[in-house]
Each structure stands twice: as C-alpha cells, then as structure tokens.
PDB file of C-alpha atoms in Angstrom:
ATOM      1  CA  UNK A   1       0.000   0.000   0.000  1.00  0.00           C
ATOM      2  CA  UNK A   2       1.193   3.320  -1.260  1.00  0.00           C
ATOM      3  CA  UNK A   3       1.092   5.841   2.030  1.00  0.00           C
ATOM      4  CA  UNK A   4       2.139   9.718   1.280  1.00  0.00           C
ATOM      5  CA  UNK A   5       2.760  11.466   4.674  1.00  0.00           C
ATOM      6  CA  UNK A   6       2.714  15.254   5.072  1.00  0.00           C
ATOM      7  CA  UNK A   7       4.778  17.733   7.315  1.00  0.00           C
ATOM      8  CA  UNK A   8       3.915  19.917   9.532  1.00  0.00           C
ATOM      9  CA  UNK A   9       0.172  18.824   9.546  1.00  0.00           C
ATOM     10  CA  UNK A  10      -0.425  22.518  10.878  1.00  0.00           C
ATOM     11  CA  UNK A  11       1.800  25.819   9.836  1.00  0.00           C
ATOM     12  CA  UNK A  12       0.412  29.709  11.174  1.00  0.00           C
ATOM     13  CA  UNK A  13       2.976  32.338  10.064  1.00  0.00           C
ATOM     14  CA  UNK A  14       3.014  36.163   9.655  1.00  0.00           C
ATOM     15  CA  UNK A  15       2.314  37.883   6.372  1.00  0.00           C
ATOM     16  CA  UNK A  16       5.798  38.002   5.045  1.00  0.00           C
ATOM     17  CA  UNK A  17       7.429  35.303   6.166  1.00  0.00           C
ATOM     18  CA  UNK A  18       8.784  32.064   4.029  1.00  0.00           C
ATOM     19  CA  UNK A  19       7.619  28.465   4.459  1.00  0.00           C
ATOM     20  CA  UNK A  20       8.321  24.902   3.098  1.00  0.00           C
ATOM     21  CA  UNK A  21       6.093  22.231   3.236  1.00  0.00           C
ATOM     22  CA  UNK A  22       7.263  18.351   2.900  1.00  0.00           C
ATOM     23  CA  UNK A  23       5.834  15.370   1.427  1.00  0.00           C
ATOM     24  CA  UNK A  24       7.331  12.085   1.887  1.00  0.00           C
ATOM     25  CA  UNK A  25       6.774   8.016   1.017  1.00  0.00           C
ATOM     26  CA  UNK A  26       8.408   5.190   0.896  1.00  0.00           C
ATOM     27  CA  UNK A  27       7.398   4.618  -2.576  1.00  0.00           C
ATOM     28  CA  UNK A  28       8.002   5.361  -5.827  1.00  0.00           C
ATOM     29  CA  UNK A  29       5.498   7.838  -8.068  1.00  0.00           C
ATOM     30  CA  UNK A  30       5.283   8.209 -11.765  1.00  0.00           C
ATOM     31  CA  UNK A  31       4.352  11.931 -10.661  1.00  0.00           C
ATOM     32  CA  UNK A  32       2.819  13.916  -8.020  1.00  0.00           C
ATOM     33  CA  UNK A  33       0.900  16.758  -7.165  1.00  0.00           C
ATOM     34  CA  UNK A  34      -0.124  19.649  -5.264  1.00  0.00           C
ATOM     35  CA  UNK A  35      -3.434  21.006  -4.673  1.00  0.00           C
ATOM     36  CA  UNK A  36      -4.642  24.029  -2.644  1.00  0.00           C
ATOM     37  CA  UNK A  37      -8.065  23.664  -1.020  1.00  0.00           C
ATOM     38  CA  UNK A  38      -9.868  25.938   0.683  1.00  0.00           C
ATOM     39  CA  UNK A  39     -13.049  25.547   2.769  1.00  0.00           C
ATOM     40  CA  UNK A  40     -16.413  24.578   1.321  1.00  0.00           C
ATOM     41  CA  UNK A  41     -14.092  23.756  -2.072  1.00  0.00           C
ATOM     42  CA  UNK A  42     -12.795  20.986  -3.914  1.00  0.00           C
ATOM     43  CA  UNK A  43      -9.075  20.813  -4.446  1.00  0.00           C
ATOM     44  CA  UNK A  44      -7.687  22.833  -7.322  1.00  0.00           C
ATOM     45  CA  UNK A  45      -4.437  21.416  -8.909  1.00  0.00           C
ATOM     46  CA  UNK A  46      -1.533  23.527  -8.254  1.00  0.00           C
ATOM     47  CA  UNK A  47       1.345  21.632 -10.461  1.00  0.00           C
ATOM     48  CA  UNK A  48       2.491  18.007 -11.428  1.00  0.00           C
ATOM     49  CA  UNK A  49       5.819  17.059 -10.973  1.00  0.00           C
ATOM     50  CA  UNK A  50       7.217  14.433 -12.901  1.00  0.00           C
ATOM     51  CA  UNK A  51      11.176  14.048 -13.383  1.00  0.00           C
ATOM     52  CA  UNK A  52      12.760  12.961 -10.311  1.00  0.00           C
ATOM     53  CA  UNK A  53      14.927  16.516  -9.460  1.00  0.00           C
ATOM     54  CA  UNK A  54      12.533  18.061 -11.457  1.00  0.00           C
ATOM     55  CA  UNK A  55      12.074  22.136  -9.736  1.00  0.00           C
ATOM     56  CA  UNK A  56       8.618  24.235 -11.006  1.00  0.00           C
ATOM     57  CA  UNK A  57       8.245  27.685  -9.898  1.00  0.00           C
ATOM     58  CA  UNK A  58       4.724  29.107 -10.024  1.00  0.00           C
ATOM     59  CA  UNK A  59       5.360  32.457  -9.043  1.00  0.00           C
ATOM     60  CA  UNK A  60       5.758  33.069  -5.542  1.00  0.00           C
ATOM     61  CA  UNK A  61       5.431  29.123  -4.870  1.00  0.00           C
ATOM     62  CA  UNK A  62       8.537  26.723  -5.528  1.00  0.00           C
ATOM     63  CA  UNK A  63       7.950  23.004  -6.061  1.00  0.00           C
ATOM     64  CA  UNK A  64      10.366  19.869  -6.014  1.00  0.00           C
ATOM     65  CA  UNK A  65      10.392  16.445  -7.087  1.00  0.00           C
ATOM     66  CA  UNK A  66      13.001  14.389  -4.978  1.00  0.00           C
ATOM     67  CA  UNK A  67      15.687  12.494  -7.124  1.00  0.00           C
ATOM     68  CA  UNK A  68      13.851   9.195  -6.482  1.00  0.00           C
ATOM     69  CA  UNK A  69      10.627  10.221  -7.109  1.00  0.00           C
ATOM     70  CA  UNK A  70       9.563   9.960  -3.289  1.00  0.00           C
ATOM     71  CA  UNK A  71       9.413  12.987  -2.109  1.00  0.00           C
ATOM     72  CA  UNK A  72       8.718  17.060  -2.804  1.00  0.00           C
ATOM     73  CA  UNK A  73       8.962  19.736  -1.184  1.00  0.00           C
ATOM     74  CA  UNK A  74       6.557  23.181  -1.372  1.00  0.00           C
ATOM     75  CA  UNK A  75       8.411  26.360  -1.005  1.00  0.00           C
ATOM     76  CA  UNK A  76       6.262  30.045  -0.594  1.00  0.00           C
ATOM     77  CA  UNK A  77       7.967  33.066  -0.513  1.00  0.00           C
ATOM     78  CA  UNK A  78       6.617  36.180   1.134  1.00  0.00           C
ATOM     79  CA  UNK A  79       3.479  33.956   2.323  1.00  0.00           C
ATOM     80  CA  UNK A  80       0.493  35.790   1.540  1.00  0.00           C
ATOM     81  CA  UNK A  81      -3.043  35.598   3.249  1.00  0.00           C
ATOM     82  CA  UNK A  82      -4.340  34.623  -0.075  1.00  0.00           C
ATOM     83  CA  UNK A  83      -2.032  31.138   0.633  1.00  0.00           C
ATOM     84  CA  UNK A  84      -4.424  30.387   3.647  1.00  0.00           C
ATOM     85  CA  UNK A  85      -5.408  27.132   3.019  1.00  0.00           C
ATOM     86  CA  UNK A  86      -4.918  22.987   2.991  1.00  0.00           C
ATOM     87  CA  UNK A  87      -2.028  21.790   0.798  1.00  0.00           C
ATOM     88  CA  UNK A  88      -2.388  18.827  -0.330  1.00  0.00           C
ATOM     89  CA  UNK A  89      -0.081  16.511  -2.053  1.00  0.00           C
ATOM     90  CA  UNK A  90      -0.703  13.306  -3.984  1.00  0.00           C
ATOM     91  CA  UNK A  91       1.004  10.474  -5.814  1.00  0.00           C
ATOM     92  CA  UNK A  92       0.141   8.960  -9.259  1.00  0.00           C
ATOM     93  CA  UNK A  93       1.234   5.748  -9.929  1.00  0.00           C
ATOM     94  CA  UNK A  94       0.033   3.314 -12.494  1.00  0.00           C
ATOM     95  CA  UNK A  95      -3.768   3.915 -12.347  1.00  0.00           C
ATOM     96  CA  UNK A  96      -3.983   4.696  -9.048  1.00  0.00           C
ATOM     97  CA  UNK A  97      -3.728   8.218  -6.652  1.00  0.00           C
ATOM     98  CA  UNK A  98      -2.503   8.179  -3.270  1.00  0.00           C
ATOM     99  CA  UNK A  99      -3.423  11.259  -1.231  1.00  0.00           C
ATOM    100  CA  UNK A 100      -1.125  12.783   2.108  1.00  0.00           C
ATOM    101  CA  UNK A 101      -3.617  14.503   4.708  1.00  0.00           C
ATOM    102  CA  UNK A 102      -2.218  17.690   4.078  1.00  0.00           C
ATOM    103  CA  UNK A 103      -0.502  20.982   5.708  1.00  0.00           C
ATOM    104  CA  UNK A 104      -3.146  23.228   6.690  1.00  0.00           C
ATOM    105  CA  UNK A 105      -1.354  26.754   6.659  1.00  0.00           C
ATOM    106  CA  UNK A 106      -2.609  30.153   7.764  1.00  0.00           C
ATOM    107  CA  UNK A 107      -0.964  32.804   7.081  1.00  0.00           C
ATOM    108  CA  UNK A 108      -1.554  35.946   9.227  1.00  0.00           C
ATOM    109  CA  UNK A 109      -1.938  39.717   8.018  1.00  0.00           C
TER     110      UNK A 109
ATOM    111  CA  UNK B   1     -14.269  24.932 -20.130  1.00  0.00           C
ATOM    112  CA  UNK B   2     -16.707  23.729 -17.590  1.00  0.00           C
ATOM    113  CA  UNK B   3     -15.136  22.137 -14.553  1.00  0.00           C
ATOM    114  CA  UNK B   4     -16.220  19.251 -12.877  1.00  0.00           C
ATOM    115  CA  UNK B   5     -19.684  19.653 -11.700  1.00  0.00           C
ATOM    116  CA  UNK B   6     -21.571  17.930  -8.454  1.00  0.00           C
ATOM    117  CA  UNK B   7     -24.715  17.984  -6.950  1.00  0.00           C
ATOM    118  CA  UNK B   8     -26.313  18.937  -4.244  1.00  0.00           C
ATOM    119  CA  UNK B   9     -23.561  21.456  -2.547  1.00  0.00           C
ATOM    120  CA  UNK B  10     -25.290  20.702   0.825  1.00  0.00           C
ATOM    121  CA  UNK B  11     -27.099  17.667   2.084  1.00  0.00           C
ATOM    122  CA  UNK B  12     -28.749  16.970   5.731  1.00  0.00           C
ATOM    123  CA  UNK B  13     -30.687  14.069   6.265  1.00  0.00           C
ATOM    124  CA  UNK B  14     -31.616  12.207   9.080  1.00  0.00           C
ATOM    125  CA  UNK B  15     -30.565   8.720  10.028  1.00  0.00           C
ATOM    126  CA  UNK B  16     -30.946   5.272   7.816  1.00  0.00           C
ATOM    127  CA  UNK B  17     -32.637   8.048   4.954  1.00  0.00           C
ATOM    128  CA  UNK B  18     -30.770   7.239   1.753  1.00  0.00           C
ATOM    129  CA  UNK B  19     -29.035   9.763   0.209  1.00  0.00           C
ATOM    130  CA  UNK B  20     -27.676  10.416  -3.511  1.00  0.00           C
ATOM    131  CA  UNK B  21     -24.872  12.902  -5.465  1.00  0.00           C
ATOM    132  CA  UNK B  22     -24.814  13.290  -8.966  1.00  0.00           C
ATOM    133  CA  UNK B  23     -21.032  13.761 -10.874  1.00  0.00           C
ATOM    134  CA  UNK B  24     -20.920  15.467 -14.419  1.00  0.00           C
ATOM    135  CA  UNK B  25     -16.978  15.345 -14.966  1.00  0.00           C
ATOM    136  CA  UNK B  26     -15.091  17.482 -17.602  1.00  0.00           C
ATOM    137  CA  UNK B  27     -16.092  16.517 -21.209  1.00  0.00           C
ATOM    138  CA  UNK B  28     -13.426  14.161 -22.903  1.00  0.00           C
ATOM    139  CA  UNK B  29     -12.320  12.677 -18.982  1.00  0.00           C
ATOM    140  CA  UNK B  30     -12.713   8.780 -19.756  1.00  0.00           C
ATOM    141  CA  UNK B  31     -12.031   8.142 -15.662  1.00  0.00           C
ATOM    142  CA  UNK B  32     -14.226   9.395 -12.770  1.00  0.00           C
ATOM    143  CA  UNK B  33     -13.270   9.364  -8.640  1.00  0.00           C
ATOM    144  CA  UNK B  34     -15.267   9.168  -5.815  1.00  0.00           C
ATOM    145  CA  UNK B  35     -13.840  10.769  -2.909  1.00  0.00           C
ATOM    146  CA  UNK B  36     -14.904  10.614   0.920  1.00  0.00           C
ATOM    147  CA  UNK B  37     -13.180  13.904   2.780  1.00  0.00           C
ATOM    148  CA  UNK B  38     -13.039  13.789   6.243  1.00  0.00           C
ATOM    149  CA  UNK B  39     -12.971  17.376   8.319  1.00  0.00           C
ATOM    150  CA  UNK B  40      -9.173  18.029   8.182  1.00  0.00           C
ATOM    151  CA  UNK B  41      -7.921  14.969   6.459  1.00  0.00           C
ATOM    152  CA  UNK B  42      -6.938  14.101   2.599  1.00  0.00           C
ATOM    153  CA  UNK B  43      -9.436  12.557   0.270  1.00  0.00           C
ATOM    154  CA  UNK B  44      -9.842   8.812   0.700  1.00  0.00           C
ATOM    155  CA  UNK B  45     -10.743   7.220  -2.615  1.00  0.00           C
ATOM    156  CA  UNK B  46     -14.261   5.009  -3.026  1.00  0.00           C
ATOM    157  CA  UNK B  47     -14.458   4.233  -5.868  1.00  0.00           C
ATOM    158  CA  UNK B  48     -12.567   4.945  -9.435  1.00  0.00           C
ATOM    159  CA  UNK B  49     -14.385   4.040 -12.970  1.00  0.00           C
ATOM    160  CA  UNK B  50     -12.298   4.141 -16.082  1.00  0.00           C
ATOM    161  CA  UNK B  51     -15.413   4.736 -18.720  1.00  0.00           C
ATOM    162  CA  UNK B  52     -18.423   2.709 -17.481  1.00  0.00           C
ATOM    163  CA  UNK B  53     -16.231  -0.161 -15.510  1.00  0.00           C
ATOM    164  CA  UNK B  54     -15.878   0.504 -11.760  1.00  0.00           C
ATOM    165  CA  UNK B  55     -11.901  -0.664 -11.935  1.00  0.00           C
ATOM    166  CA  UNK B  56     -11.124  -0.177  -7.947  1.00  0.00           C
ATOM    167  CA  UNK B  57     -13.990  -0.105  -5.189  1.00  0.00           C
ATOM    168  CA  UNK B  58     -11.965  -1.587  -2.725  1.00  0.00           C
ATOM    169  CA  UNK B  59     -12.980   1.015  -0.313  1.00  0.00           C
ATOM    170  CA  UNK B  60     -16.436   1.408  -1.131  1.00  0.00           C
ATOM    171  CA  UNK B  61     -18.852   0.250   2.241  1.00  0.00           C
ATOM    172  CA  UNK B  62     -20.865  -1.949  -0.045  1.00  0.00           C
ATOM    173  CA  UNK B  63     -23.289  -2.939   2.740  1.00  0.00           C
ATOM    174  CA  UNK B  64     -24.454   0.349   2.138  1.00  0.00           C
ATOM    175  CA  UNK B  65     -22.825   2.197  -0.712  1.00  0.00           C
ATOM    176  CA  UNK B  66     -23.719   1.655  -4.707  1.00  0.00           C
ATOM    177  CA  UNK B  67     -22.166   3.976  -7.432  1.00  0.00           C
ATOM    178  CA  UNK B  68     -23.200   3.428 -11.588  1.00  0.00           C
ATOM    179  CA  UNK B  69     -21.558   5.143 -14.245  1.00  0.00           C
ATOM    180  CA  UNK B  70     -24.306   4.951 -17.468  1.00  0.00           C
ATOM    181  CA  UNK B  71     -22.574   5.441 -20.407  1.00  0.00           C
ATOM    182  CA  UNK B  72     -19.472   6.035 -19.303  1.00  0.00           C
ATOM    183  CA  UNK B  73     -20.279   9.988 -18.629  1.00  0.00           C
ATOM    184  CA  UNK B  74     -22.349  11.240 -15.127  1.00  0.00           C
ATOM    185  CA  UNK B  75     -22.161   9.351 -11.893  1.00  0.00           C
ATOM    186  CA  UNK B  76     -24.272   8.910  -9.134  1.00  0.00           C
ATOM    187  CA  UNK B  77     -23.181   7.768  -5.060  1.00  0.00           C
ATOM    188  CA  UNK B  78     -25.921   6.950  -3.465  1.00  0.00           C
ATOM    189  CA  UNK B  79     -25.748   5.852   0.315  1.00  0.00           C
ATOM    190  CA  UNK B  80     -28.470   3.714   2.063  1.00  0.00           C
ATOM    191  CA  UNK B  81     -29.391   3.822   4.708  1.00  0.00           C
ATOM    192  CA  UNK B  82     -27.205   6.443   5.938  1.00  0.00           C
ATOM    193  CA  UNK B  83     -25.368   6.572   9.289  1.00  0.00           C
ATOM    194  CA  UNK B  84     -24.016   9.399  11.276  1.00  0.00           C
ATOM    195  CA  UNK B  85     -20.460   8.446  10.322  1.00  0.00           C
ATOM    196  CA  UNK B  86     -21.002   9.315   7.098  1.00  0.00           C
ATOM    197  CA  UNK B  87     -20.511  12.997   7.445  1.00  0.00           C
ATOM    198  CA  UNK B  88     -18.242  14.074   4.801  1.00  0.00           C
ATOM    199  CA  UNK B  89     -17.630  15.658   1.998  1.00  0.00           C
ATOM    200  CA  UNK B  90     -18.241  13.655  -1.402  1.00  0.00           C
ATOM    201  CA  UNK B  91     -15.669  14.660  -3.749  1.00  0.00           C
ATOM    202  CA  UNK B  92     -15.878  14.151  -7.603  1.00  0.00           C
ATOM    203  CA  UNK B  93     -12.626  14.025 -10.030  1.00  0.00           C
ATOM    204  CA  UNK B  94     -11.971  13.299 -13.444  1.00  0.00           C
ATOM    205  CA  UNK B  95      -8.953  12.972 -15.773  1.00  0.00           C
ATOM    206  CA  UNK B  96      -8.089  11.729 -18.775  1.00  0.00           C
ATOM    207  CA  UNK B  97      -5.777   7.705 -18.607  1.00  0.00           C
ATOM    208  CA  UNK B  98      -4.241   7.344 -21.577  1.00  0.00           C
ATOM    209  CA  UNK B  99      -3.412   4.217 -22.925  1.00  0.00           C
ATOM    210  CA  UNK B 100      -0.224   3.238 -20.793  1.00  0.00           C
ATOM    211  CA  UNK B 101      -2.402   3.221 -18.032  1.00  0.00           C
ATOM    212  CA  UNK B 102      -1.176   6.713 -16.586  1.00  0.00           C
ATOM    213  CA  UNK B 103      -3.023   9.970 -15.293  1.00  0.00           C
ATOM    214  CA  UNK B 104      -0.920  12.777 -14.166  1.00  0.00           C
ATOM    215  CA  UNK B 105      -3.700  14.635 -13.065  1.00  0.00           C
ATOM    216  CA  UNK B 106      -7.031  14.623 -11.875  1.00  0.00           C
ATOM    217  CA  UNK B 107      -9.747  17.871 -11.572  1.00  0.00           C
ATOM    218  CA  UNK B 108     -12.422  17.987  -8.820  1.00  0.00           C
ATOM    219  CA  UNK B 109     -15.770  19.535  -8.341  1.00  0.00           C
ATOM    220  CA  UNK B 110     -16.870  21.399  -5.394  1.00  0.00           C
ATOM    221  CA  UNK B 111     -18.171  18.753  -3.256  1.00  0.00           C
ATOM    222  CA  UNK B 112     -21.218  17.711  -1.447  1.00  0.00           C
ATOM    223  CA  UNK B 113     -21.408  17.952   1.924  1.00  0.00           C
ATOM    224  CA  UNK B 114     -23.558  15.878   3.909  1.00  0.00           C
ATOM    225  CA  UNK B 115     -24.614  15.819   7.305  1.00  0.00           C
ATOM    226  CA  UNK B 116     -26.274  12.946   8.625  1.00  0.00           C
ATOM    227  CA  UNK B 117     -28.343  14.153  11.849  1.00  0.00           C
TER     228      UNK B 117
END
C-alpha cells in the first residue's frame, strides 16, 4: 500500500514570512501533485511534478520532485493571506492516486 | 471549459434516509473518482471508474454504498441507509488515462457535503 505522509500537519505564520512544506513516502510515483483547497471547495491542482529533481516555480510558490521520485517539497515566498489554506499533495502511480492529509497553513496579516 | 460539476452542494438528512450525489466530470475525462473527505484529512478514494467499468472499489462500504456510471459519462453515489459516520464531503474528479495506463492529473468539483443528523 502506497502511504504519502505530510509535514507539519499545521503551519500559522506572519504575512511576510517564508515556508516549506514536505511530502514524503516510501514509494516510488510516476508523478505527483499539489493542490490548494480551501473551505467549502474541492481541491484545485496547483502543479504536477514528474522528473525525479525536477524544480517548477509558479510564481511566488517553488515546487520539487526528490531524485527518487519519493518525495517534494513546497516552497512560498513572502506567504500571503491569499495562501491560507490545505495543501495537499498526492502520488500517481500506475492507475492509481494516493493522497497525504495535508498541511493546513494560515498565514496571518 | 466547464469544470467538474456535483450535486447537491449541501445535504442533511436524518438517520438510515438514503441519500444520492450526482457527478458530471469534464467533457473528454474517460475516468471518474469518488472521494470521501473527512474534516481536516486528505481525500480517501471510493471508488474509481475508467469509462463505465468501476476498476477499484476496494474502499467502497458496499453494505451500504452503490455507485453506476451509465454510459461512461455522469455518476451517481448513493448511500443507504445512511449513518451518522457518514458525514463528509463527497468529492468528484476526473482525468483523462491514456493508454499506458497513466493519469498525471485529476480535476475535482466542489463537493457535497452531507450531514447525517
């Protein structure tokens, strides 16, 4: 069974400030992704990741796929209030997705 | 491009009613997702359909859950009879599996959110 794991499962910082969120398994994805949802919403697909090192920047938001295809990483810089909300990440492997339970962040003005 | 579209947004019923939620997914998607969201937790897949064949329900209760996908388009959940541990929120996704058996992404409506009282 394919687990994802998320870290920290709760994040409150200051407008301003930088952030990383993690995402970690044991096992190997064909790609993964990262939603943002906020309440009363369904996810909305951030980016997919799908070379292992593979590095997308979406403007103020900095993914990473880990070399083995593990892991990634979610960078924000100059965290927002707009980036209040639950960050989810999940893995695709061969016809199958594997959600983490996600980094709730607030960010405070 | 329309999204993926669900019905109702909001659902409270009492105990042991049956309940149903309707999935249009994005026009073209050949595989649909039925997701149970917990408060504060990830989606938990139910059940996936890759056109009109349900191809993993290994999660789905099926004491009390039933899904159909008719033609390989819409999808209806429905839950009978209901229990209070069902409150959630019923997610829809779609995306498009090609051939090699690969989706790098899926797209998801709204939600439902019931509340079994």
């Amino acid at each position: 069974t394919q687990l994802l794991e998320q870290s920290p499962q709760f994040l409150s910082i200051q407008e301003g400030e930088n952030l990383t969120v993690y995402c970690n398994s044991s096992s190997v994805f064909s790609s993964l992704q990262w939603y943002r949802q906020e309440p009363g919403e369904g996810p909305v697909l951030l980016v997919t990741v799908v070379t292992g090192g593979e590095v997308k920047k979406l403007k103020r938001l900095t993914f990473q796929f880990g070399d083995a295809r593990k892991d990634s990483s979610l960078h924000i810089t100059a965290a927002q209030p707009g980036d209040t909300g639950l960050y989810l990440c999940a893995g695709s492997g061969r016809q199958n997705f594997v959600f983490g339970p996600g980094t709730r962040l607030s960010v405070l003005p | 491009e329309a999204g993926v579209v669900q019905s109702p947004r909001y659902k409270i019923i009492e105990k042991k009613q049956p309940v149903a939620f309707w999935c249009n997914p994005i026009s073209g998607h050949n595989t649909l997702y039925w997701y149970r969201q917990n408060l504060g937790q990830g989606p938990e897949l139910l059940i996936r359909y890759e056109n009109e064949e349900a191809v993993d329900d290994s999660q789905l209760p099926k004491d009390r859950f039933s899904a159909e996908r008719l033609k390989g388009v819409d999808s209806t959940l429905k839950i009978q009879p209901a229990e209070l541990g069902d409150s959630a929120v019923y997610l829809c996704a779609s995306s498009l599996v090609g051939p090699s058996g690969y989706s790098y992404e899926q797209y998801f409506g709204p939600g439902t959110r019931l509340t079994v009282t």
